[in-house]
Short mmCIF file of C-alpha atoms and ligand atoms in Angstrom, two decimals:
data_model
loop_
_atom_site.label_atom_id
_atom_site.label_comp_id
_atom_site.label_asym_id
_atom_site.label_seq_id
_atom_site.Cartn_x
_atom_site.Cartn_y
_atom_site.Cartn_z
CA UNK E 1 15.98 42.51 7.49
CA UNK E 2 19.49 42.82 7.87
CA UNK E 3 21.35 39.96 10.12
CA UNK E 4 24.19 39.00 10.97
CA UNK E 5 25.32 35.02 11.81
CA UNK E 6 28.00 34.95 14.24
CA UNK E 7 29.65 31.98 15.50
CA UNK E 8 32.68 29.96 15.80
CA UNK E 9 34.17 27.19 12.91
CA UNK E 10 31.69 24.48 12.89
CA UNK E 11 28.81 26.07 15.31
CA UNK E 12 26.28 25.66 12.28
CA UNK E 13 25.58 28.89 10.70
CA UNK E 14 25.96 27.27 7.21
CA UNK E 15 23.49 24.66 8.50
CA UNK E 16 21.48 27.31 9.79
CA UNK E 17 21.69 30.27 6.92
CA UNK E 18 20.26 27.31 4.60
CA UNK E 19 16.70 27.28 6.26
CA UNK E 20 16.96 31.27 6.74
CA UNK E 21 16.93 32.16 3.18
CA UNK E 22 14.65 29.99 2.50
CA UNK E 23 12.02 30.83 4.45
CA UNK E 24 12.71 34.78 4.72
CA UNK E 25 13.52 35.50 1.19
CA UNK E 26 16.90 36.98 1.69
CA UNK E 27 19.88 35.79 0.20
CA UNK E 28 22.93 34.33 2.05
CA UNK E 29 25.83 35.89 1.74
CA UNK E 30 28.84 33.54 3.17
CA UNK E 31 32.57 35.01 3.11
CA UNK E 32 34.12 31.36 3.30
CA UNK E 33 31.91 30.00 0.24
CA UNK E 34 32.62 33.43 -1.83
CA UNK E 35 36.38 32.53 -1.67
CA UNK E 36 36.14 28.77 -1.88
CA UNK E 37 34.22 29.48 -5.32
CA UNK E 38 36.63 31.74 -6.16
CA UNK E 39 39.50 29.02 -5.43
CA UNK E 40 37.54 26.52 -7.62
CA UNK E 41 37.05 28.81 -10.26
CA UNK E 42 41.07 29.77 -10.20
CA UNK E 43 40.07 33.61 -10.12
CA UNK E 44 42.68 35.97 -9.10
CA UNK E 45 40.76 36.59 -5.96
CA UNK E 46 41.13 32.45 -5.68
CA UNK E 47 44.51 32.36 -6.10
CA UNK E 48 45.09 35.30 -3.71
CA UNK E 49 42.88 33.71 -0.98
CA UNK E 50 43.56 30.08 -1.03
CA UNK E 51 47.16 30.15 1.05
CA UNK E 52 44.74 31.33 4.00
CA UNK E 53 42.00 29.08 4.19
CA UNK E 54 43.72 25.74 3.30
CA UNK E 55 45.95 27.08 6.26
CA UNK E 56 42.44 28.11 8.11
CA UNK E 57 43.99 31.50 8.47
CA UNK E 58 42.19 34.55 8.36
CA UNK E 59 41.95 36.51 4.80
CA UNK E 60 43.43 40.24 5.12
CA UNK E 61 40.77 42.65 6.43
CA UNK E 62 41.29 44.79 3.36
CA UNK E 63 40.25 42.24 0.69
CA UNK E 64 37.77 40.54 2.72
CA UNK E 65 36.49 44.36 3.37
CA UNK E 66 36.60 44.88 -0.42
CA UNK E 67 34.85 41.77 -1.66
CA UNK E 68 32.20 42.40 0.46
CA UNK E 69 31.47 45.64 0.07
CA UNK E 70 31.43 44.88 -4.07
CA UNK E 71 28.05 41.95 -3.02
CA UNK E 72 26.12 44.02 -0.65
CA UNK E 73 25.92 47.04 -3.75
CA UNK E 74 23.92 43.75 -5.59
CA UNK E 75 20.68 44.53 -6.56
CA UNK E 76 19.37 41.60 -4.20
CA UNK E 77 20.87 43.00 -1.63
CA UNK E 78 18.22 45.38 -1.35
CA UNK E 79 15.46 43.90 0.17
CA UNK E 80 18.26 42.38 3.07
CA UNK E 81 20.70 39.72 3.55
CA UNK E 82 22.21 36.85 5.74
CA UNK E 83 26.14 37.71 6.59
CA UNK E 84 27.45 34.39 7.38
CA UNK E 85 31.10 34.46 8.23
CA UNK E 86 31.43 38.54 8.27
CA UNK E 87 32.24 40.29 10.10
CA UNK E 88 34.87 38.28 11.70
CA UNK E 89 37.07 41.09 12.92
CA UNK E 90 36.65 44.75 14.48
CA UNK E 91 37.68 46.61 11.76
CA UNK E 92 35.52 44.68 9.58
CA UNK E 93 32.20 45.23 12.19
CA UNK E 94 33.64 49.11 11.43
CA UNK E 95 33.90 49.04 7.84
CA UNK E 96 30.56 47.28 7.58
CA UNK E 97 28.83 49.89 10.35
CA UNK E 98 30.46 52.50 7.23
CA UNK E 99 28.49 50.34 4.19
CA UNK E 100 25.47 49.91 5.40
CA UNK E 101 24.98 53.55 6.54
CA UNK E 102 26.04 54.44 2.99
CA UNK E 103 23.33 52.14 1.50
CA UNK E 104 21.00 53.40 4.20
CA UNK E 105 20.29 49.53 5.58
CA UNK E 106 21.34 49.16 9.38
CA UNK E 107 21.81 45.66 10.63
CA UNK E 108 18.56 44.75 12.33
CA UNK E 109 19.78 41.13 13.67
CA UNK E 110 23.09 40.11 15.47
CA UNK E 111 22.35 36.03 16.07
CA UNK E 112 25.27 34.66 17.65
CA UNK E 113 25.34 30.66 17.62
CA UNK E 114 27.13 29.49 21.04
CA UNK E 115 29.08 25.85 20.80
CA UNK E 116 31.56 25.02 23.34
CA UNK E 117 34.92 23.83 21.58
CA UNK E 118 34.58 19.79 22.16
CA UNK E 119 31.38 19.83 20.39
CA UNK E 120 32.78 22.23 17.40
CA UNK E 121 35.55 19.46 16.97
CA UNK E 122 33.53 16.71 16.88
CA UNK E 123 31.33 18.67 14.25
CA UNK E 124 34.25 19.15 12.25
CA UNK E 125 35.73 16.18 11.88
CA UNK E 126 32.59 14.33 10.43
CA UNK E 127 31.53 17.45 7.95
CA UNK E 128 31.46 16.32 4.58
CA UNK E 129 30.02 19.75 2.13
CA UNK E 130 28.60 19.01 -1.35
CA UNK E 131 30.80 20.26 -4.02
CA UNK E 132 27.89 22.12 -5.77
CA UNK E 133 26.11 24.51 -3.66
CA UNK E 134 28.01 23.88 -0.68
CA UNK E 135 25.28 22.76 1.62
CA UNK E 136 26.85 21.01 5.02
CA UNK E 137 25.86 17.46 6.40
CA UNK E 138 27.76 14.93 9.32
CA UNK E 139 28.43 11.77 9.25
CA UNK E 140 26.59 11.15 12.29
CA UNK E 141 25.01 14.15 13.39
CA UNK E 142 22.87 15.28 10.01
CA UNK E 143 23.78 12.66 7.54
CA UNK E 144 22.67 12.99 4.26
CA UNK E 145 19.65 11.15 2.68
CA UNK E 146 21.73 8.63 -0.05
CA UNK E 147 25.25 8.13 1.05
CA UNK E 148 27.32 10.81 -0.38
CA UNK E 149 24.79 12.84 -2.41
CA UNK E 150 23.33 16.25 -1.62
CA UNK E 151 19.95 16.19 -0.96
CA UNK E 152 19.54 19.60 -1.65
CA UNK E 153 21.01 19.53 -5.56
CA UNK E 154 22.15 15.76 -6.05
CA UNK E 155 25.80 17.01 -5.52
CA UNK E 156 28.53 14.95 -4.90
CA UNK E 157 29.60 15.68 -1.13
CA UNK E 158 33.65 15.72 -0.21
CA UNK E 159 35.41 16.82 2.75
CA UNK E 160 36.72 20.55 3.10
CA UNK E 161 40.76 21.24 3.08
CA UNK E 162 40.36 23.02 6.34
CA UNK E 163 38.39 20.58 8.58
CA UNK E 164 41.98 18.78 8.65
CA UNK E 165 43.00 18.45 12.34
CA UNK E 166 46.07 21.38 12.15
CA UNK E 167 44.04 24.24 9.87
CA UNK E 168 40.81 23.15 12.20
CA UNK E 169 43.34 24.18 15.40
CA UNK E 170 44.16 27.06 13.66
CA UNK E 171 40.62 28.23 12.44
CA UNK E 172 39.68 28.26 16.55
CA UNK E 173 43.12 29.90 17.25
CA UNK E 174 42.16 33.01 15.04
CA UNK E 175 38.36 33.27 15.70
CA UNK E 176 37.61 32.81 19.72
CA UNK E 177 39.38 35.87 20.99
CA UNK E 178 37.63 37.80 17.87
CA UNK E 179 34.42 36.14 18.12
CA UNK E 180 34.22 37.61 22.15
CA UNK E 181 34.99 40.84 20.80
CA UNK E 182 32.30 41.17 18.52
CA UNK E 183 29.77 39.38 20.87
CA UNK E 184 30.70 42.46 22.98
CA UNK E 185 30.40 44.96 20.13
CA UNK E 186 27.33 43.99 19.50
CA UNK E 187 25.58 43.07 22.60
CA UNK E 188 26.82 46.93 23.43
CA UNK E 189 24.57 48.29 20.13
CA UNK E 190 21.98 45.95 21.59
CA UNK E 191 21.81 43.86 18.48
CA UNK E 192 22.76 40.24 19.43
CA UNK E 193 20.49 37.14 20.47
CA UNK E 194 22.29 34.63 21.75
CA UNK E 195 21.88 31.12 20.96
CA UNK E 196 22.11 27.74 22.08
CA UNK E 197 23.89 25.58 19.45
CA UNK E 198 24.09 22.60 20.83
CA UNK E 199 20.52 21.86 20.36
CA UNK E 200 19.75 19.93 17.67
CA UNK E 201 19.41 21.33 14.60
CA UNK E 202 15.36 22.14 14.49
CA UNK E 203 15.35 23.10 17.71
CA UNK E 204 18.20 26.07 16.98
CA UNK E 205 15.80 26.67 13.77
CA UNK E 206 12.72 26.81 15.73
CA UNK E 207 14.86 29.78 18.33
CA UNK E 208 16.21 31.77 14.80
CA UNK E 209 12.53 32.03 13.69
CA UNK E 210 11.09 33.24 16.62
CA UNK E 211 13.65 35.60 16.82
CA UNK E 212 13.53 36.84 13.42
CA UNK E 213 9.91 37.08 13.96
CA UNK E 214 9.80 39.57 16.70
CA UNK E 215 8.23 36.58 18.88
CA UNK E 216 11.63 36.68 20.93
CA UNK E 217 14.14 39.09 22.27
P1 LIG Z 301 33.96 29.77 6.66
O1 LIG Z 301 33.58 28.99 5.49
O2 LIG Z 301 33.05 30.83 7.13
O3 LIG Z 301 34.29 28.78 7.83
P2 LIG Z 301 34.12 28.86 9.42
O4 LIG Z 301 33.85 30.16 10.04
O5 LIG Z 301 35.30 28.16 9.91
O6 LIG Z 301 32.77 28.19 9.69
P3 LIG Z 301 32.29 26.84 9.12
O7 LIG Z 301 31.73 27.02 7.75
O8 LIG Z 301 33.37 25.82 9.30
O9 LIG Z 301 31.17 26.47 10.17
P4 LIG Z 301 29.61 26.71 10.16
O10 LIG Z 301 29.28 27.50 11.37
O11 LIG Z 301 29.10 27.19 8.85
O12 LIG Z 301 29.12 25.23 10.45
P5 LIG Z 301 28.24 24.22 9.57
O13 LIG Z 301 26.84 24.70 9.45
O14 LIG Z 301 28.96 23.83 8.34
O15 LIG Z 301 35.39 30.45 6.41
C1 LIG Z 301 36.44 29.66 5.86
C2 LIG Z 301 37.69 30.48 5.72
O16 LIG Z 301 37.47 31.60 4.85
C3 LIG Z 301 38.25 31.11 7.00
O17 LIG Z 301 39.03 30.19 7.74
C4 LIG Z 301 39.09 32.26 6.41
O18 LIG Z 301 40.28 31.77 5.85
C5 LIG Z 301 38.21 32.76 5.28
N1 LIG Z 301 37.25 33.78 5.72
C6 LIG Z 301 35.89 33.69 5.70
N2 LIG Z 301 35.33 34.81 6.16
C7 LIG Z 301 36.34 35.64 6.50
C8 LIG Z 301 36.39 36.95 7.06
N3 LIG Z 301 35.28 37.62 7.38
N4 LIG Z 301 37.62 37.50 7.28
C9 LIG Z 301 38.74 36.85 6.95
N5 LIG Z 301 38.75 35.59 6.43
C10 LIG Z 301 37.58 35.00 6.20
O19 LIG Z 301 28.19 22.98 10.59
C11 LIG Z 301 29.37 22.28 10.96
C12 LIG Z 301 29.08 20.79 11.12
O20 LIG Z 301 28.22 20.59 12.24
C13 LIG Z 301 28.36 20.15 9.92
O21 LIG Z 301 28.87 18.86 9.78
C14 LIG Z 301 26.90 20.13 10.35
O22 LIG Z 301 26.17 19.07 9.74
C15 LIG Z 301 27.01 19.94 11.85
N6 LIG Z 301 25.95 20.61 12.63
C16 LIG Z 301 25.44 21.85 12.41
N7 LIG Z 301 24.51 22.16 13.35
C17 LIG Z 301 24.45 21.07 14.19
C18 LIG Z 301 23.68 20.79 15.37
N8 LIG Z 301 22.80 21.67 15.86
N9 LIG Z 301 23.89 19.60 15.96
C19 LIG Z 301 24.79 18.70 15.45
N10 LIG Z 301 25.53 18.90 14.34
C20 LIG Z 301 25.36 20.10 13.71
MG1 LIG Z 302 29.98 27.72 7.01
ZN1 LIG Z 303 24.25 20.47 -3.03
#
């Protein structure tokens, strides 16, 4: 199974992806974490990308292009993957079209996660990420068990550069007109289920597995 999570800053693929991999056996393969663990590891690919996302800009097409291309070749790769995060632009839905043909694994999923833009801002301002492994909780909306700690790894949780009012205005800036695009690429090549994300979090869960099932279209 090959899918693709598409959705605005904050409408909960992260959240999401989490329960996917876990349950389907597929690893998730997340743009945004790639280059923030390249920023915390002060790689070159960090130090090339981090301008962008602190500013909640989008990385060049090229690089992004490039770094994924380099993780889907990944031996556990094979058996499928969870894009969360790309593509985010047309000539990356194109270059990725190009990759998988090459590798002989066509997308099989297109979930698009739908959040009106009040909602994603209230989302974003109370996201606090553990350090670790990156897993996403709110302050109000999906706390986590011990104030502060990762239930997932025992991680220390902190807030991310980019949920900061200005790069969070920016982030919507550069993905809404994109984000239509693609929903109309894709809906085109028949590939997209779209999603209510404003559900609570099982209930948007409960939708992905059916979907992923075959149990809805
Ligand atoms: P990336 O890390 O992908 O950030 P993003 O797209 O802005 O998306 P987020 O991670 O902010 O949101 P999410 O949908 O994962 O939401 P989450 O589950 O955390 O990219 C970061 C940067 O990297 C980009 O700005 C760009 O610079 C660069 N980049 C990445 N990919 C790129 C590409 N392809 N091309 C170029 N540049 C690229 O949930 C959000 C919050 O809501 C959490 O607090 C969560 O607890 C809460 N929540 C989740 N679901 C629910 C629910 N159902 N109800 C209530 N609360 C919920
Ligand atoms: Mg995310
Ligand atoms: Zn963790």
């Amino acid at each position: 199974m090959q899918v693709v999570f598409l959705g605005l800053p904050g409408a909960g693929k992260g959240t999401q992806a989490a329960n996917i991999t876990e349950d389907f056996g597929i690893p998730h393969i997340a743009t945004g974490d790639m280059f923030r663990s390249a920023i915390a590891a002060e790689t070159a690919l960090g130090k090339e990308v981090r301008g962008y996302l602190d500013a909640g800009l989008l990385v060049p097409d090229e690089l992004t292009i490039r770094v994924v291309s380099d993780r889907l070749q990944a031996s556990d790769a094979k058996q499928g993957f969870l894009l969360d995060g790309f593509p985010r632009t047309q000539p990356q839905a194109v270059a990725l079209d190009r990759i998988l043909a090459d590798l002989e694994r066509p997308l099989t999923h297109v979930l698009y996660l739908e959040v009106a833009e009040e909602e994603l801002l209230r989302r974003l301002t109370g996201r606090r990420v553990c350090k670790q492994c990156g897993a996403s909780y709110h302050s109000k909306f999906n706390p986590p068990h011990v104030d502060n700690v990762c239930d997932r790894c025992g991680g220390e949780l902190s807030t991310r550069p980019d949920d900061e009012p200005q790069a969070v205005a920016v982030r919507l800036r550069e993905n809404m007109q994109r984000t239509e695009e693609l929903v109309s690429f894709y809906t085109a090549r028949g590939l997209l289920a779209k999603i209510d994300g404003e559900q609570p979090i099982g209930h948007v869960y409960d939708e992905i597995r059916w979907i992923l099932r075959g149990e809805r279209v």
